[in-house]
PDB file of C-alpha atoms in Angstrom:
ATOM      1  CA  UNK M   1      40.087 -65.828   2.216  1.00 64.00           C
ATOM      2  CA  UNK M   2      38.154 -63.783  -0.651  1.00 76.00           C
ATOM      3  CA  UNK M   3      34.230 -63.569   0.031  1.00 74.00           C
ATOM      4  CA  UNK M   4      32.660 -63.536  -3.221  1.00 73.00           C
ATOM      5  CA  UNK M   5      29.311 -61.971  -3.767  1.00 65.00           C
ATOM      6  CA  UNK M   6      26.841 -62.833  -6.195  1.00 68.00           C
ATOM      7  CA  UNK M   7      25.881 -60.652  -9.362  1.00 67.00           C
ATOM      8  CA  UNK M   8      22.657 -60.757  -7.652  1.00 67.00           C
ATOM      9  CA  UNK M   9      23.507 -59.252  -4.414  1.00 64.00           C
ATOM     10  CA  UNK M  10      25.464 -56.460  -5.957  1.00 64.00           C
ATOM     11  CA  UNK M  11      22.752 -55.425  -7.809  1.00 67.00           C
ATOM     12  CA  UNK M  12      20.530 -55.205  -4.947  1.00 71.00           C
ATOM     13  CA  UNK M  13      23.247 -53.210  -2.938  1.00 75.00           C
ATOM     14  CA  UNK M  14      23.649 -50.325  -6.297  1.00 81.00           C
ATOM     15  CA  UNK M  15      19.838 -49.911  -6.056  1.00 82.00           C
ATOM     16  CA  UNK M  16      19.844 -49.640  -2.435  1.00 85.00           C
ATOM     17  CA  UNK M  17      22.574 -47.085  -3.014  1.00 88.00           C
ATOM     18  CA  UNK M  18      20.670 -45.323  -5.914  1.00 91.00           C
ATOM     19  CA  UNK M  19      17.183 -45.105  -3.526  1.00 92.00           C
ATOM     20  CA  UNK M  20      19.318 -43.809  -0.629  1.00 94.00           C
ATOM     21  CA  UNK M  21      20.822 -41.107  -3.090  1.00 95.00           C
ATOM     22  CA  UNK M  22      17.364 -40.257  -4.772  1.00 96.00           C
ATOM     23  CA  UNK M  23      15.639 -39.824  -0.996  1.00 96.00           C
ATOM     24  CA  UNK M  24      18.936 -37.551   0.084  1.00 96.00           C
ATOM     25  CA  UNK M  25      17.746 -35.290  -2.688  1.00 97.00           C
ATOM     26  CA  UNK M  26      14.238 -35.443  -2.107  1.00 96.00           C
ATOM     27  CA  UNK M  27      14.680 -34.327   1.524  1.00 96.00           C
ATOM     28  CA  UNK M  28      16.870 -31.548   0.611  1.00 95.00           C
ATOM     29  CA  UNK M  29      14.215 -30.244  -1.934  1.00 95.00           C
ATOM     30  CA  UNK M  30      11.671 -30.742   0.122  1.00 95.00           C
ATOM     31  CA  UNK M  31      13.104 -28.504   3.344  1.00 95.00           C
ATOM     32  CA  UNK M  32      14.323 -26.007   0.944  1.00 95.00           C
ATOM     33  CA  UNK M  33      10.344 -25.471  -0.401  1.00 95.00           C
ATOM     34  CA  UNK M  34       9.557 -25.257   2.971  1.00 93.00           C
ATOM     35  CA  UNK M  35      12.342 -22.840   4.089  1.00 92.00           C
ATOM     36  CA  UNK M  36      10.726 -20.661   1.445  1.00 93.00           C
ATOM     37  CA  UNK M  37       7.605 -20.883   2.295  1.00 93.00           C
ATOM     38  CA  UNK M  38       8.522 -19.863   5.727  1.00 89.00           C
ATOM     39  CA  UNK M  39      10.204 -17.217   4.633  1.00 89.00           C
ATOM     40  CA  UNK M  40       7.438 -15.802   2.158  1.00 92.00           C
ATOM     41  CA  UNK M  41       4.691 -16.440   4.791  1.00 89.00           C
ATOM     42  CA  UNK M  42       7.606 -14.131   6.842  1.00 87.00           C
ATOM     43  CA  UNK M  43       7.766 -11.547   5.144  1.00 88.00           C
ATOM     44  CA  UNK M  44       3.936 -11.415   4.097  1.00 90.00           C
ATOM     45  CA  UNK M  45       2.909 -10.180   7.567  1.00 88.00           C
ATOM     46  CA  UNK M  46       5.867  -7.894   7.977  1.00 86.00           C
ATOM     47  CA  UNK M  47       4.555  -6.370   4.667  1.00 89.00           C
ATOM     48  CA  UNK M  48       0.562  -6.187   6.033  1.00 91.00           C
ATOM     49  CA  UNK M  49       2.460  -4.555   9.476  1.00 90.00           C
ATOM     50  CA  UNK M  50       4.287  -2.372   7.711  1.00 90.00           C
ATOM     51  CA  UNK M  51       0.900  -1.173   5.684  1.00 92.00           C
ATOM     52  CA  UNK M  52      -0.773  -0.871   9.108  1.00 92.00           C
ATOM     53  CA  UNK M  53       1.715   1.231  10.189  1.00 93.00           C
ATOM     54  CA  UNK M  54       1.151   4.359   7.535  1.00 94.00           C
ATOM     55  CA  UNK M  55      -2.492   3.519   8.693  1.00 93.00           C
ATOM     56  CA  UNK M  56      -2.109   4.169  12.096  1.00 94.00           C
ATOM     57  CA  UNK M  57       0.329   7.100  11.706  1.00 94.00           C
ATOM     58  CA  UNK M  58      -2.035   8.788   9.646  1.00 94.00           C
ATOM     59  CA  UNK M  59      -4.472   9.056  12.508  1.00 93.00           C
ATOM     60  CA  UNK M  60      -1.887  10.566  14.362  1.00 94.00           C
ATOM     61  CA  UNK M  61      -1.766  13.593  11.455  1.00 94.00           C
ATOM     62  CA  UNK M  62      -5.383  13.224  11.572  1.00 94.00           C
ATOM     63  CA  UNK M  63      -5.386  13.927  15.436  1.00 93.00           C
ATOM     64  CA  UNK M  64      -2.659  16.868  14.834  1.00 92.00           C
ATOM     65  CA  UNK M  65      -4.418  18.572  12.244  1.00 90.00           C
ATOM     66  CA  UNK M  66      -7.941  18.854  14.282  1.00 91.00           C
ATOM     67  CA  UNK M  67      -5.820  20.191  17.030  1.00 90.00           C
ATOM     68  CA  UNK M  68      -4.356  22.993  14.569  1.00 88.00           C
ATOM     69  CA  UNK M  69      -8.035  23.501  13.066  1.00 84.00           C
ATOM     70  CA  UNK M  70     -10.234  23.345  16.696  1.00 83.00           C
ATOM     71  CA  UNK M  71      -7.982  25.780  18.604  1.00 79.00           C
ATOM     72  CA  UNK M  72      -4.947  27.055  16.926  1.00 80.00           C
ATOM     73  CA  UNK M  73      -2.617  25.736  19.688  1.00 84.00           C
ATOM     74  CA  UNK M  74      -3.120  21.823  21.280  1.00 86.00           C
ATOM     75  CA  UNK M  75      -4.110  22.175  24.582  1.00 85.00           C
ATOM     76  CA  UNK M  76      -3.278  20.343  27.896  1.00 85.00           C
ATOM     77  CA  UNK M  77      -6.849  19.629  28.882  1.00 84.00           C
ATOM     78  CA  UNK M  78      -7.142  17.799  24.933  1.00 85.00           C
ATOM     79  CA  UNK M  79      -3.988  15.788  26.445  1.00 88.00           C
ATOM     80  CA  UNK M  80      -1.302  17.431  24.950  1.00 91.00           C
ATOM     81  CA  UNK M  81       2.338  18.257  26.605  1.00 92.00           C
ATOM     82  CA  UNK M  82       5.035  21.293  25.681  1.00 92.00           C
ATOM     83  CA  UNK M  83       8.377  20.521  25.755  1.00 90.00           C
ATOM     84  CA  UNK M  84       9.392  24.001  24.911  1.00 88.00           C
ATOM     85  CA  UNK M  85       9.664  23.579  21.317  1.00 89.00           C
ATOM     86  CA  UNK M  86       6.648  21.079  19.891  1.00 92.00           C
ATOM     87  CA  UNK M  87       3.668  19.546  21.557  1.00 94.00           C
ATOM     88  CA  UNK M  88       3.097  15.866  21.662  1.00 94.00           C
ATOM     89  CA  UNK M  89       0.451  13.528  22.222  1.00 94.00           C
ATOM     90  CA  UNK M  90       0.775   9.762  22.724  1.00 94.00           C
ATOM     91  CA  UNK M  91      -2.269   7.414  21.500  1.00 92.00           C
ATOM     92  CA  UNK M  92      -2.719   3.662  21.714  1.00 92.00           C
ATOM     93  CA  UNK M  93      -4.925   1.375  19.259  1.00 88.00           C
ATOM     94  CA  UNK M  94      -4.876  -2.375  20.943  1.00 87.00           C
ATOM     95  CA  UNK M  95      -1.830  -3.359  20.838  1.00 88.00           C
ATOM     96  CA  UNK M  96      -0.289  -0.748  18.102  1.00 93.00           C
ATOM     97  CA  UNK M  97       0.232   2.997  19.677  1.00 94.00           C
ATOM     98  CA  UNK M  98       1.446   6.332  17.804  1.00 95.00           C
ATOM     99  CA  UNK M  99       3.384   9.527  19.074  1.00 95.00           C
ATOM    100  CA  UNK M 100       2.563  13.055  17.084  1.00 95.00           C
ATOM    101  CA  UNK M 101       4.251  16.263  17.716  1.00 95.00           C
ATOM    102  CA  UNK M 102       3.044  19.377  16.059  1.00 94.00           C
ATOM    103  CA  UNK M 103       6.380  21.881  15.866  1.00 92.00           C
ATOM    104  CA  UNK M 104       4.524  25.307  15.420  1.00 88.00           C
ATOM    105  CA  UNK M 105       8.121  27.521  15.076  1.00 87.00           C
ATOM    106  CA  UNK M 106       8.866  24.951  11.601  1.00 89.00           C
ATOM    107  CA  UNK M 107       5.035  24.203  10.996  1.00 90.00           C
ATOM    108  CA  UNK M 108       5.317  20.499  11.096  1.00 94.00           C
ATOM    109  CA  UNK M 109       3.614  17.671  12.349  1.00 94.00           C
ATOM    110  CA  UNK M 110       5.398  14.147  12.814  1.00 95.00           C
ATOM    111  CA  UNK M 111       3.466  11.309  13.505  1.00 96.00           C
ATOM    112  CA  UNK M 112       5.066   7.846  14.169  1.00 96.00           C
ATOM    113  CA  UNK M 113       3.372   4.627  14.645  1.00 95.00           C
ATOM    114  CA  UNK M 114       4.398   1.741  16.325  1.00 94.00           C
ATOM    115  CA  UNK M 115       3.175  -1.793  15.211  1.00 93.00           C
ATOM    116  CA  UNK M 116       3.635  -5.133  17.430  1.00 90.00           C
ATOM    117  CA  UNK M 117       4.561  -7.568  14.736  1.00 86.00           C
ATOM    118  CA  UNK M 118       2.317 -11.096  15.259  1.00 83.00           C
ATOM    119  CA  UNK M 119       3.860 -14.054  16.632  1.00 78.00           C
ATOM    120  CA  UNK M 120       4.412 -15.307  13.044  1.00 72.00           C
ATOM    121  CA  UNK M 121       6.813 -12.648  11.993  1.00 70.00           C
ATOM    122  CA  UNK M 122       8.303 -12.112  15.129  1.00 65.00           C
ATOM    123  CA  UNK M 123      10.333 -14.709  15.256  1.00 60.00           C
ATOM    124  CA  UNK M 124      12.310 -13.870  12.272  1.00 51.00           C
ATOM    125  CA  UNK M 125      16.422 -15.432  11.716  1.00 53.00           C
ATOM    126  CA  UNK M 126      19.026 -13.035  12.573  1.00 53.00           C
ATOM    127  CA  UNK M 127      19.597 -12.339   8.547  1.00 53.00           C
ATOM    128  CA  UNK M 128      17.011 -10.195   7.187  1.00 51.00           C
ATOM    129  CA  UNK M 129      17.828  -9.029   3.131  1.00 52.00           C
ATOM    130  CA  UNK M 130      17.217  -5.060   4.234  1.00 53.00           C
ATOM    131  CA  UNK M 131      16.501  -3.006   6.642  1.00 51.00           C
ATOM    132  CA  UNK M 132      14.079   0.197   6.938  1.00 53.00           C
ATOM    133  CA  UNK M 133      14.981   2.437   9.678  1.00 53.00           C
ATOM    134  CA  UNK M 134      17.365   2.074  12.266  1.00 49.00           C
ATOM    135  CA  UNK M 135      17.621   4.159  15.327  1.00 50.00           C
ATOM    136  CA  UNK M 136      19.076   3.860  18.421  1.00 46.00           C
ATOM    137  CA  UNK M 137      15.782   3.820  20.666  1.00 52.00           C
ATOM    138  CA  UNK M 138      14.296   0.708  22.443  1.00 49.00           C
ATOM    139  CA  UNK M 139      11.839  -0.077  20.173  1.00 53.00           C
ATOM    140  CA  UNK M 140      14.368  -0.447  17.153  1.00 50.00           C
ATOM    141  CA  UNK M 141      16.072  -2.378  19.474  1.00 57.00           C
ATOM    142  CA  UNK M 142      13.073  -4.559  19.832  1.00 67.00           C
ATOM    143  CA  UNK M 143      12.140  -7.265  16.923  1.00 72.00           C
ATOM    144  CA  UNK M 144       8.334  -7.065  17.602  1.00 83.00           C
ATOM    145  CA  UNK M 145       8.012  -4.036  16.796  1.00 87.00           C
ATOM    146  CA  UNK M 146       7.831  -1.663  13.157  1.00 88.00           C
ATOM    147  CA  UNK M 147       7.794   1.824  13.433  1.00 91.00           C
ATOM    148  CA  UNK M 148       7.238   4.273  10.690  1.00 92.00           C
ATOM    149  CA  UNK M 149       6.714   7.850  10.570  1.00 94.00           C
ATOM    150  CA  UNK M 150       5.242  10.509   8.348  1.00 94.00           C
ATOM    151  CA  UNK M 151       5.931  14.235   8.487  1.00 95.00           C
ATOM    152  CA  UNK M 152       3.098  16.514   7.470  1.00 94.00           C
ATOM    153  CA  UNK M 153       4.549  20.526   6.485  1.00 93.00           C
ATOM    154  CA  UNK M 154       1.085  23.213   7.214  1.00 87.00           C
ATOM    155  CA  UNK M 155       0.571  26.341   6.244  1.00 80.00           C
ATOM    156  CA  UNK M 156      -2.602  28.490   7.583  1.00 69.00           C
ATOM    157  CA  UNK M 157      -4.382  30.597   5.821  1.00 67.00           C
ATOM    158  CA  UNK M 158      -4.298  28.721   2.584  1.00 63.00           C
ATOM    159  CA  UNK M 159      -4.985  30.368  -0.874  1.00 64.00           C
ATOM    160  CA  UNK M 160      -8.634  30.343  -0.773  1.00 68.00           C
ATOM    161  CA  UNK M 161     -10.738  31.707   1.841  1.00 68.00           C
ATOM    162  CA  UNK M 162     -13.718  29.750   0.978  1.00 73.00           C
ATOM    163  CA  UNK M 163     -15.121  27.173  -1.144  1.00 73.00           C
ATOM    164  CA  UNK M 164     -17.025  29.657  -3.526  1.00 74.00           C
ATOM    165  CA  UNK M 165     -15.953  33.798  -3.075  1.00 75.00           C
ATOM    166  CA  UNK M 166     -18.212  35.794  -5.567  1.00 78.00           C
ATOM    167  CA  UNK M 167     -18.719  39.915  -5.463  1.00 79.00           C
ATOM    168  CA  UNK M 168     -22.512  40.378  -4.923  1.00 79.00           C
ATOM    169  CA  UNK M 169     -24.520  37.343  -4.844  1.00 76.00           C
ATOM    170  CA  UNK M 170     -24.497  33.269  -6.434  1.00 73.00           C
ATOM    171  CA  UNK M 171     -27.234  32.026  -7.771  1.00 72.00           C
ATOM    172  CA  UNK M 172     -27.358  28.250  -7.634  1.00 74.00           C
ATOM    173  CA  UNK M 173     -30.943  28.723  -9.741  1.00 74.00           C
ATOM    174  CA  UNK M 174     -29.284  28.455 -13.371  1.00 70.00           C
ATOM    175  CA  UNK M 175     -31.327  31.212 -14.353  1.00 68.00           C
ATOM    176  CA  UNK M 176     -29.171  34.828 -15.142  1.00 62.00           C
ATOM    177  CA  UNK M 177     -25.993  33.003 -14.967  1.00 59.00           C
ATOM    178  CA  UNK M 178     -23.335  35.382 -16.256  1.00 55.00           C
TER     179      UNK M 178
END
């Protein structure tokens, strides 16, 4: 026995197959905007962590270089430790923390910051398109947090002694300038 359907009915089961179709691709589009979005949104507050980071590790310089300019050598009472060949100092701000060592033998500070990534970017896929820095501490190990350094080469004694170095006398005045 042959069941015959109606011009009618196939119609109405080609536009049923058509809508079905159209809202597969609509769905697909739609998680794919969202997948970026995610991912943008992603990699937006990696980029503002990343920017804190140079922040933060510049108070670390900032912290080696008024050591070098207060007494010469850091001190343990300023909370400094030796380790024979640099001192160090570690420094927390909240949640975000940086480590600076002042080498005096290669005159070189190193300041590296560590930044605790929000909750946002922290839970980032496996795949990531690069990658900065890689070392074989815990806290590369760790996805929550950046870390970025800066290295800072000193010399004392610079090329000028003093902001204005004149023979006999300055005169500010404007009168007898030679």
């Amino acid at each position: 026995m042959k069941i015959r359907l109606s011009r009618k009915l196939r119609q109405m089961a080609n536009a049923l197959l058509i809508v079905m179709v159209l809202g597969g691709i609509l769905c697909v589009s739609v998680m794919y905007y969202l997948a970026l979005i995610q991912q943008q949104n992603t990699l937006s507050v990696r980029s503002q962590s990343w920017n804190i980071a140079i922040a933060i590790s510049e108070a670390g310089i900032e912290e080696g270089l008024q050591a070098l300019n207060s007494t010469g050598t850091p001190t343990s009472a300023d909370g400094w430790s030796f380790d024979g060949t640099s001192y160090w100092r570690t420094n927390s701000l909240g949640d975000n923390w940086y480590t600076v060592s002042i080498n005096k033998g290669l005159r070189e500070i190193i300041s590296r910051a560590y930044v605790t990534l929000p909750a946002l970017a922290a839970n980032t896929p496996s795949t990531f398109f690069a990658v900065a820095a890689v070392s074989a501490n815990s806290v590369a190990a760790n996805p929550t947090i950046i870390s970025r350094a800066v290295r800072v080469r000193y010399a004392q004694n610079g090329l000028f002694l003093a902001a204005m170095v004149a023979k006999h006398q300055i005169d500010l005045k404007g009168n007898g300038i030679l």
